[in-house]
PDB file of C-alpha atoms in Angstrom:
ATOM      1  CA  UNK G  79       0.000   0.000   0.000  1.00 51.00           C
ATOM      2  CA  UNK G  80       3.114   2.577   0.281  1.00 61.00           C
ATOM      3  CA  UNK G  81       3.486   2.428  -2.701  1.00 82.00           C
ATOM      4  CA  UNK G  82       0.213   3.780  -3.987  1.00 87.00           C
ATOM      5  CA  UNK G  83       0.053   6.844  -5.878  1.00 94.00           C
ATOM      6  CA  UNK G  84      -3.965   7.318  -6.114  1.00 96.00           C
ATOM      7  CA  UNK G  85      -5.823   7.169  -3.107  1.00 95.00           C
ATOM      8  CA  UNK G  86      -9.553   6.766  -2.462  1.00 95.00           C
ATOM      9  CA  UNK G  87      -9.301   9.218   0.228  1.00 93.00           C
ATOM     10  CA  UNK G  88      -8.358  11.994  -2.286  1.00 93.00           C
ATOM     11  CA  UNK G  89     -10.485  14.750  -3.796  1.00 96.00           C
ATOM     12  CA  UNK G  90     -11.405  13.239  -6.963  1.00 95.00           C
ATOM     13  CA  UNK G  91     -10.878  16.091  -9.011  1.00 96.00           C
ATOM     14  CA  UNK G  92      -7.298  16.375  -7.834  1.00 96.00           C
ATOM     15  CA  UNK G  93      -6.508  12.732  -9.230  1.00 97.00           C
ATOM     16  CA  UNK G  94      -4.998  12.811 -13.047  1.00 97.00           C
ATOM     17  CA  UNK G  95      -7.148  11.322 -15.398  1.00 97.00           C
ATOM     18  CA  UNK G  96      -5.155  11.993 -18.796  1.00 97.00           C
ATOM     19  CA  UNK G  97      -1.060  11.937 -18.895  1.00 96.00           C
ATOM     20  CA  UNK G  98      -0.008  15.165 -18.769  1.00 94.00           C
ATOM     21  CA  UNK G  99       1.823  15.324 -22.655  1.00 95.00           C
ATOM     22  CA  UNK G 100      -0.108  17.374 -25.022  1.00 95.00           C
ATOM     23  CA  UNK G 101      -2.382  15.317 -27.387  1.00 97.00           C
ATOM     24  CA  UNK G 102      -0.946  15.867 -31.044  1.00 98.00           C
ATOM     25  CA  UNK G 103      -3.037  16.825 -34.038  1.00 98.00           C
ATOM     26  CA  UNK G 104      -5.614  14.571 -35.080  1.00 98.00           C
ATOM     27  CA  UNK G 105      -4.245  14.339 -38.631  1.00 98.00           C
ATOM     28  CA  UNK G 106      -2.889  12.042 -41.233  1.00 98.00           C
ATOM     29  CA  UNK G 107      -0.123  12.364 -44.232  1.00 98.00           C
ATOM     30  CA  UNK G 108      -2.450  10.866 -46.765  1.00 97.00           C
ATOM     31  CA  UNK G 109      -5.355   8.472 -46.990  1.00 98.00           C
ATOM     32  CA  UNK G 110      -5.173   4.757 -46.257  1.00 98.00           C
ATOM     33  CA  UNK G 111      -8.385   2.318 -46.035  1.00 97.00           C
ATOM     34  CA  UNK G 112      -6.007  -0.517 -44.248  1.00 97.00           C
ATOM     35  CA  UNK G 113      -5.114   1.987 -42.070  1.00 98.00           C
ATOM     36  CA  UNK G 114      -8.148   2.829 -41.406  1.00 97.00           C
ATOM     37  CA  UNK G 115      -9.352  -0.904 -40.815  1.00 94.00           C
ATOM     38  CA  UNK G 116      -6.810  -1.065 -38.283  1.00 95.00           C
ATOM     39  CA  UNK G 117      -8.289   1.629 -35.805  1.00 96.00           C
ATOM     40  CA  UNK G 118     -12.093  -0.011 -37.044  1.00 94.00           C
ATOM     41  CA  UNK G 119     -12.129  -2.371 -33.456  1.00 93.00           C
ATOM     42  CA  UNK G 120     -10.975   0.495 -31.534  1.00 96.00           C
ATOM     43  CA  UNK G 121     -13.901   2.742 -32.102  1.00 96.00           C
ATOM     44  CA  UNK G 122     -16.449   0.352 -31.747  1.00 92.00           C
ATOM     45  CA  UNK G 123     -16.039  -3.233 -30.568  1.00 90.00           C
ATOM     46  CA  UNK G 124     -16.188  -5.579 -27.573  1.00 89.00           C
ATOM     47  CA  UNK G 125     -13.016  -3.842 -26.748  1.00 92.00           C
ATOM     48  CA  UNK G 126     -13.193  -0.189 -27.750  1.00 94.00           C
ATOM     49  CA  UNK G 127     -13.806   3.489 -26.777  1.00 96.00           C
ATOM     50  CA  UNK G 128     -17.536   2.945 -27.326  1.00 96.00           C
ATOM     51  CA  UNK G 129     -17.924   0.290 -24.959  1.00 96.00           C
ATOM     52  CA  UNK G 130     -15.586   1.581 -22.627  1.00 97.00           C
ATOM     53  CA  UNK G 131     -17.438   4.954 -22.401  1.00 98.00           C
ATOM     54  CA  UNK G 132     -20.813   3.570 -22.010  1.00 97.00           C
ATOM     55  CA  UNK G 133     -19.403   0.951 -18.955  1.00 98.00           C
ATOM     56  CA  UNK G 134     -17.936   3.476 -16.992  1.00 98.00           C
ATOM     57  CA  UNK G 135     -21.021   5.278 -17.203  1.00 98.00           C
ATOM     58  CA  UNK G 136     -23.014   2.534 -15.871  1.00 98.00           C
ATOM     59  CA  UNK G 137     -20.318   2.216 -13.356  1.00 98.00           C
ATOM     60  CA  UNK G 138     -20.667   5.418 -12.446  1.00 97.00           C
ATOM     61  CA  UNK G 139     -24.309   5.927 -11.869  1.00 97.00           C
ATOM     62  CA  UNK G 140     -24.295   2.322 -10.060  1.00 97.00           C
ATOM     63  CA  UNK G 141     -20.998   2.478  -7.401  1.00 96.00           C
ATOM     64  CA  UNK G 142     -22.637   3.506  -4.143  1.00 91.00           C
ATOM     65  CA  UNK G 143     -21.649   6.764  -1.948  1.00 89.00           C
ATOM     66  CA  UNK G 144     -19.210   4.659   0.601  1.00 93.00           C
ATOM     67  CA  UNK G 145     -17.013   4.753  -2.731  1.00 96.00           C
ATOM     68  CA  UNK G 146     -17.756   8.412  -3.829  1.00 96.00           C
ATOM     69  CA  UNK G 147     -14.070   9.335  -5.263  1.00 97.00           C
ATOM     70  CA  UNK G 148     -14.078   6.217  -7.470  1.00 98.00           C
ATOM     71  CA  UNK G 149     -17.231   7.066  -8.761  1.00 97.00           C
ATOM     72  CA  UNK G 150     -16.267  10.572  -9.446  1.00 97.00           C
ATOM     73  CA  UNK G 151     -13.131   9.460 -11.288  1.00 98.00           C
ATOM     74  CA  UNK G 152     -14.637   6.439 -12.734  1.00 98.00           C
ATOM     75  CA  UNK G 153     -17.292   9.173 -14.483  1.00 98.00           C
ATOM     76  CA  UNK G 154     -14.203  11.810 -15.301  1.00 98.00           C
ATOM     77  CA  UNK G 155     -12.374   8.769 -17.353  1.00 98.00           C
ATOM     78  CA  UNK G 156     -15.407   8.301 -18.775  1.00 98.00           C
ATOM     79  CA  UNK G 157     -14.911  11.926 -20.497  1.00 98.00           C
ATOM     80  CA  UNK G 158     -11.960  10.973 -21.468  1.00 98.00           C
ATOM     81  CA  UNK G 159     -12.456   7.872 -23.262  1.00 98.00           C
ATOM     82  CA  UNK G 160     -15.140   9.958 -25.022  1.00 98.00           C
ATOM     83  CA  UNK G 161     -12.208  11.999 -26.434  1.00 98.00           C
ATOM     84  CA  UNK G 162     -10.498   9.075 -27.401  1.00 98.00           C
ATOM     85  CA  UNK G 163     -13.506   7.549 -29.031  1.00 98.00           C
ATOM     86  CA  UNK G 164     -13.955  11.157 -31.075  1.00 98.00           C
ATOM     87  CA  UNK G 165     -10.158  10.977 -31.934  1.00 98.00           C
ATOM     88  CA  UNK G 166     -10.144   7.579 -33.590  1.00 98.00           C
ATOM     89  CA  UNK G 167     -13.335   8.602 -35.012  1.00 98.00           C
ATOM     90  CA  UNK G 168     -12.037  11.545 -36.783  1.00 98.00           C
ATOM     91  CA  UNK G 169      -8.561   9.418 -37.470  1.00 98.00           C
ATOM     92  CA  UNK G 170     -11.077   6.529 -39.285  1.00 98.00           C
ATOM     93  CA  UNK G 171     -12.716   9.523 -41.795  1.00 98.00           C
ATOM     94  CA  UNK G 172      -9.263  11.171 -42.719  1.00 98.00           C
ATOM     95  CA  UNK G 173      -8.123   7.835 -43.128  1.00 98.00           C
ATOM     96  CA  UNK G 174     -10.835   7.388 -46.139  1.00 98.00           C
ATOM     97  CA  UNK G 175     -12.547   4.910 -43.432  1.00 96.00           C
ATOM     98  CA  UNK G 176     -16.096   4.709 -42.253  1.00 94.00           C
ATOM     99  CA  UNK G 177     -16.496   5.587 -38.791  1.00 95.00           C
ATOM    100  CA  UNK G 178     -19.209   3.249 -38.280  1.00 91.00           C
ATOM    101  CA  UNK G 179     -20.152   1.637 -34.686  1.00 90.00           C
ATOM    102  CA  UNK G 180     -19.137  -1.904 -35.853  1.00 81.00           C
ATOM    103  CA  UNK G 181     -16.110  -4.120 -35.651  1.00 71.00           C
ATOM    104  CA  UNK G 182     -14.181  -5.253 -38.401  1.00 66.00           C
ATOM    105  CA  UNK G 183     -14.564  -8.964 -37.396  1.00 66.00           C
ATOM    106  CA  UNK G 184     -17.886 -10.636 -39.227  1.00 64.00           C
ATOM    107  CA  UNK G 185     -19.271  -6.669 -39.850  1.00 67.00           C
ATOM    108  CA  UNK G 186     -21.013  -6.817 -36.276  1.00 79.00           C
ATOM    109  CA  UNK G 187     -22.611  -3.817 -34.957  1.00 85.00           C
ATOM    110  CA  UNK G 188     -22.052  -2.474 -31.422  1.00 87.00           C
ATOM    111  CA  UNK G 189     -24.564  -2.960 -28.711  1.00 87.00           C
ATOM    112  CA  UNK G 190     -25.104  -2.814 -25.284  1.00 89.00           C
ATOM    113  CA  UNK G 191     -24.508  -6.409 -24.598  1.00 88.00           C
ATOM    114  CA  UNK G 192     -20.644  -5.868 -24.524  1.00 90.00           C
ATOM    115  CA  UNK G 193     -21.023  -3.448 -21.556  1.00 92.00           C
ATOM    116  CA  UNK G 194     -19.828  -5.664 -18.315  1.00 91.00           C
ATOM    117  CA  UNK G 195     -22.673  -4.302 -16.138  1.00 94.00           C
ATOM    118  CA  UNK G 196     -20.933  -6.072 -13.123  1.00 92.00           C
ATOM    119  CA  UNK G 197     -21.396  -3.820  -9.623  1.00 92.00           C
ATOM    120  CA  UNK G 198     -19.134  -5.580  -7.692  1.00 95.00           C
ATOM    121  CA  UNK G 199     -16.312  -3.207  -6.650  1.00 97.00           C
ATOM    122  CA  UNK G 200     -13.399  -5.292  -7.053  1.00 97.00           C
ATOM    123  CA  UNK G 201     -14.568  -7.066 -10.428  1.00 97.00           C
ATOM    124  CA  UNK G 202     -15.704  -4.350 -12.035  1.00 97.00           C
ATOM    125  CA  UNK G 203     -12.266  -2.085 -11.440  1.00 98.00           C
ATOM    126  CA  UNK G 204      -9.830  -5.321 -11.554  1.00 98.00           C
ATOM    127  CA  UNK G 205     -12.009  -6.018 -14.886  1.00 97.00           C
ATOM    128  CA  UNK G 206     -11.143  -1.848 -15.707  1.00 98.00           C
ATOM    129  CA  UNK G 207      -7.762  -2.248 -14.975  1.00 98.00           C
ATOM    130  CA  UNK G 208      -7.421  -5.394 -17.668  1.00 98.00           C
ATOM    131  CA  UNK G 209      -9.345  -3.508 -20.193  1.00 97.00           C
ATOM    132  CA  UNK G 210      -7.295  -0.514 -20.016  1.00 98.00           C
ATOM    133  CA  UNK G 211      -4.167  -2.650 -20.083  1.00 98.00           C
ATOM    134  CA  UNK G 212      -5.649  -4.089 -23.010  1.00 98.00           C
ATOM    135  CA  UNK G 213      -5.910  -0.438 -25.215  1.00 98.00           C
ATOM    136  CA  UNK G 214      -2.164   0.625 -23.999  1.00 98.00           C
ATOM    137  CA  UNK G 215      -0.960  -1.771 -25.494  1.00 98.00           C
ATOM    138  CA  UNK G 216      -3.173  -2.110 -28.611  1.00 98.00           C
ATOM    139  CA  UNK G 217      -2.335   1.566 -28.814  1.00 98.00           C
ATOM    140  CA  UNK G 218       1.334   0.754 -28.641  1.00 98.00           C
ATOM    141  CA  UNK G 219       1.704  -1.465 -31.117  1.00 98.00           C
ATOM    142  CA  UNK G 220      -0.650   0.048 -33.534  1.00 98.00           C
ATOM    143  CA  UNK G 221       1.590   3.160 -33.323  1.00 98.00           C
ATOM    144  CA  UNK G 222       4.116   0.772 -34.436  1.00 98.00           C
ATOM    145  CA  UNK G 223       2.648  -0.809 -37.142  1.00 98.00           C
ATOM    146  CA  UNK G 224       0.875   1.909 -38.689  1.00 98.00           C
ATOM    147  CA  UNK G 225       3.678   4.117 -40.124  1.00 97.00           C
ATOM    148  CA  UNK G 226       1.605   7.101 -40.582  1.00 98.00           C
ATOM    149  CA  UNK G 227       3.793   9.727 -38.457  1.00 98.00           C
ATOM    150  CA  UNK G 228       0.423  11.549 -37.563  1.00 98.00           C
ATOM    151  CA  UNK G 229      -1.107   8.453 -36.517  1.00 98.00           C
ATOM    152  CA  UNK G 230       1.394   6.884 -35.060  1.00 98.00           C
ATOM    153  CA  UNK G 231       1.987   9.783 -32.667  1.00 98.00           C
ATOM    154  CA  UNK G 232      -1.529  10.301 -31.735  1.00 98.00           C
ATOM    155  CA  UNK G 233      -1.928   6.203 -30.899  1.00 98.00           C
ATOM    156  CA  UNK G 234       1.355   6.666 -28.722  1.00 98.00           C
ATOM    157  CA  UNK G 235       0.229   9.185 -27.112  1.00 98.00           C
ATOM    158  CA  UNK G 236      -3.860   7.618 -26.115  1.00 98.00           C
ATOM    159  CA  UNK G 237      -1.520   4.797 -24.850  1.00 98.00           C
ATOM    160  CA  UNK G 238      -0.165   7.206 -22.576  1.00 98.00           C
ATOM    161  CA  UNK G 239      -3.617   7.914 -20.953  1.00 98.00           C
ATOM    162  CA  UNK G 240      -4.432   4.227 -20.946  1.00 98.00           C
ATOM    163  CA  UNK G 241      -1.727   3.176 -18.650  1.00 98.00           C
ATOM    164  CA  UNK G 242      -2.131   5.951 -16.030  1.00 98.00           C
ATOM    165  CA  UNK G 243      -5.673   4.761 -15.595  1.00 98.00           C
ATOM    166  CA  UNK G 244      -4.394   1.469 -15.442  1.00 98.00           C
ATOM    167  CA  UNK G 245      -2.341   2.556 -12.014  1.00 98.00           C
ATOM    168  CA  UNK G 246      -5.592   4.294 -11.167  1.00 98.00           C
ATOM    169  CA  UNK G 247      -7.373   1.101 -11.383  1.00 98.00           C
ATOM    170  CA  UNK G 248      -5.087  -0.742  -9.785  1.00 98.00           C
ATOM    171  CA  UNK G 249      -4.243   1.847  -7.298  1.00 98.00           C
ATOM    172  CA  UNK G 250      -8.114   1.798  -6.004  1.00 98.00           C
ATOM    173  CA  UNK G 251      -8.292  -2.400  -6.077  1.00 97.00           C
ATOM    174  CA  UNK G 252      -5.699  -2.220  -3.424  1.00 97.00           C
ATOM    175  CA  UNK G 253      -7.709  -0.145  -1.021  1.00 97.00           C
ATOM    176  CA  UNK G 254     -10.606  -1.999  -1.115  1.00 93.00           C
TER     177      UNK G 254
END
């Protein structure tokens, strides 16, 4: 527990909830479809921004007041993931893509069925903590792959945000 740099004693609003680098322009040198298919499962799959917004939302309107400052964060990341589901969004269109709310994988459509609408405490934020794991490194090694300077910065940089909410996440499992 010394080691913790979040605490659920703190006021909310004073815990970081995006890294504190600038955010590059969303742009791109030139149009690429594959590219673009690429970024398709991080806008709107199982495991995306879309589904991450929405479950932190639930989470947020479900956690009970003994656990007020993880709410309050919980619903702040939940802004932010917004902005990251906008940014790939807008990434997707430059990229001559279709910003549509589907994953690439047999053309399924999101829907609310890939929210985890658990309310336990510790599942839901050791769950949070694996999911967010899960984009910072997507992120990484997309911005690896895709050789799109623009891009690549702009995916380096969401993986940035991604792994301080990780320690966020894991930071808060350890209190409880």
């Amino acid at each position: 527990m010394n080691n913790l740099k979040y605490s659920i004693c703190s006021n909310p609003d004073c815990i970081p909830v995006i890294h504190s680098n600038w955010y590059p322009p969303i742009a791109v040198q030139e149009k690429n479809p594959q590219y673009a298919q690429l970024l398709m499962p991080d806008l709107a799959s199982a495991a995306s921004e879309m589904t991450t917004v929405h479950t932190y939302l639930y989470q947020s309107w479900t956690i009970g007041n003994d656990y007020e400052t993880i709410r309050c964060v919980i619903k702040r990341l939940a802004a932010v993931e917004q902005h990251h589901y906008a940014i790939i969004g807008q990434l997707i269109a430059l990229l001559g893509g279709e910003p549509e709310c589907r994953s690439t994988m047999n053309n399924s459509y999101w829907c609310g069925n890939m929210i985890n609408y658990s309310c336990d405490l510790r599942t839901l934020l050791s769950n949070n903590a694996k999911s967010e794991c899960f984009a910072a490194q997507a992120y990484a090694e997309q911005s690896q792959e895709i050789k799109d300077p623009c891009v690549s910065k702009m995916l380096a940089r969401l993986s940035l945000d991604e792994e301080l909410h990780v320690q966020i996440f894991n930071d808060f499992l350890q209190q409880i």
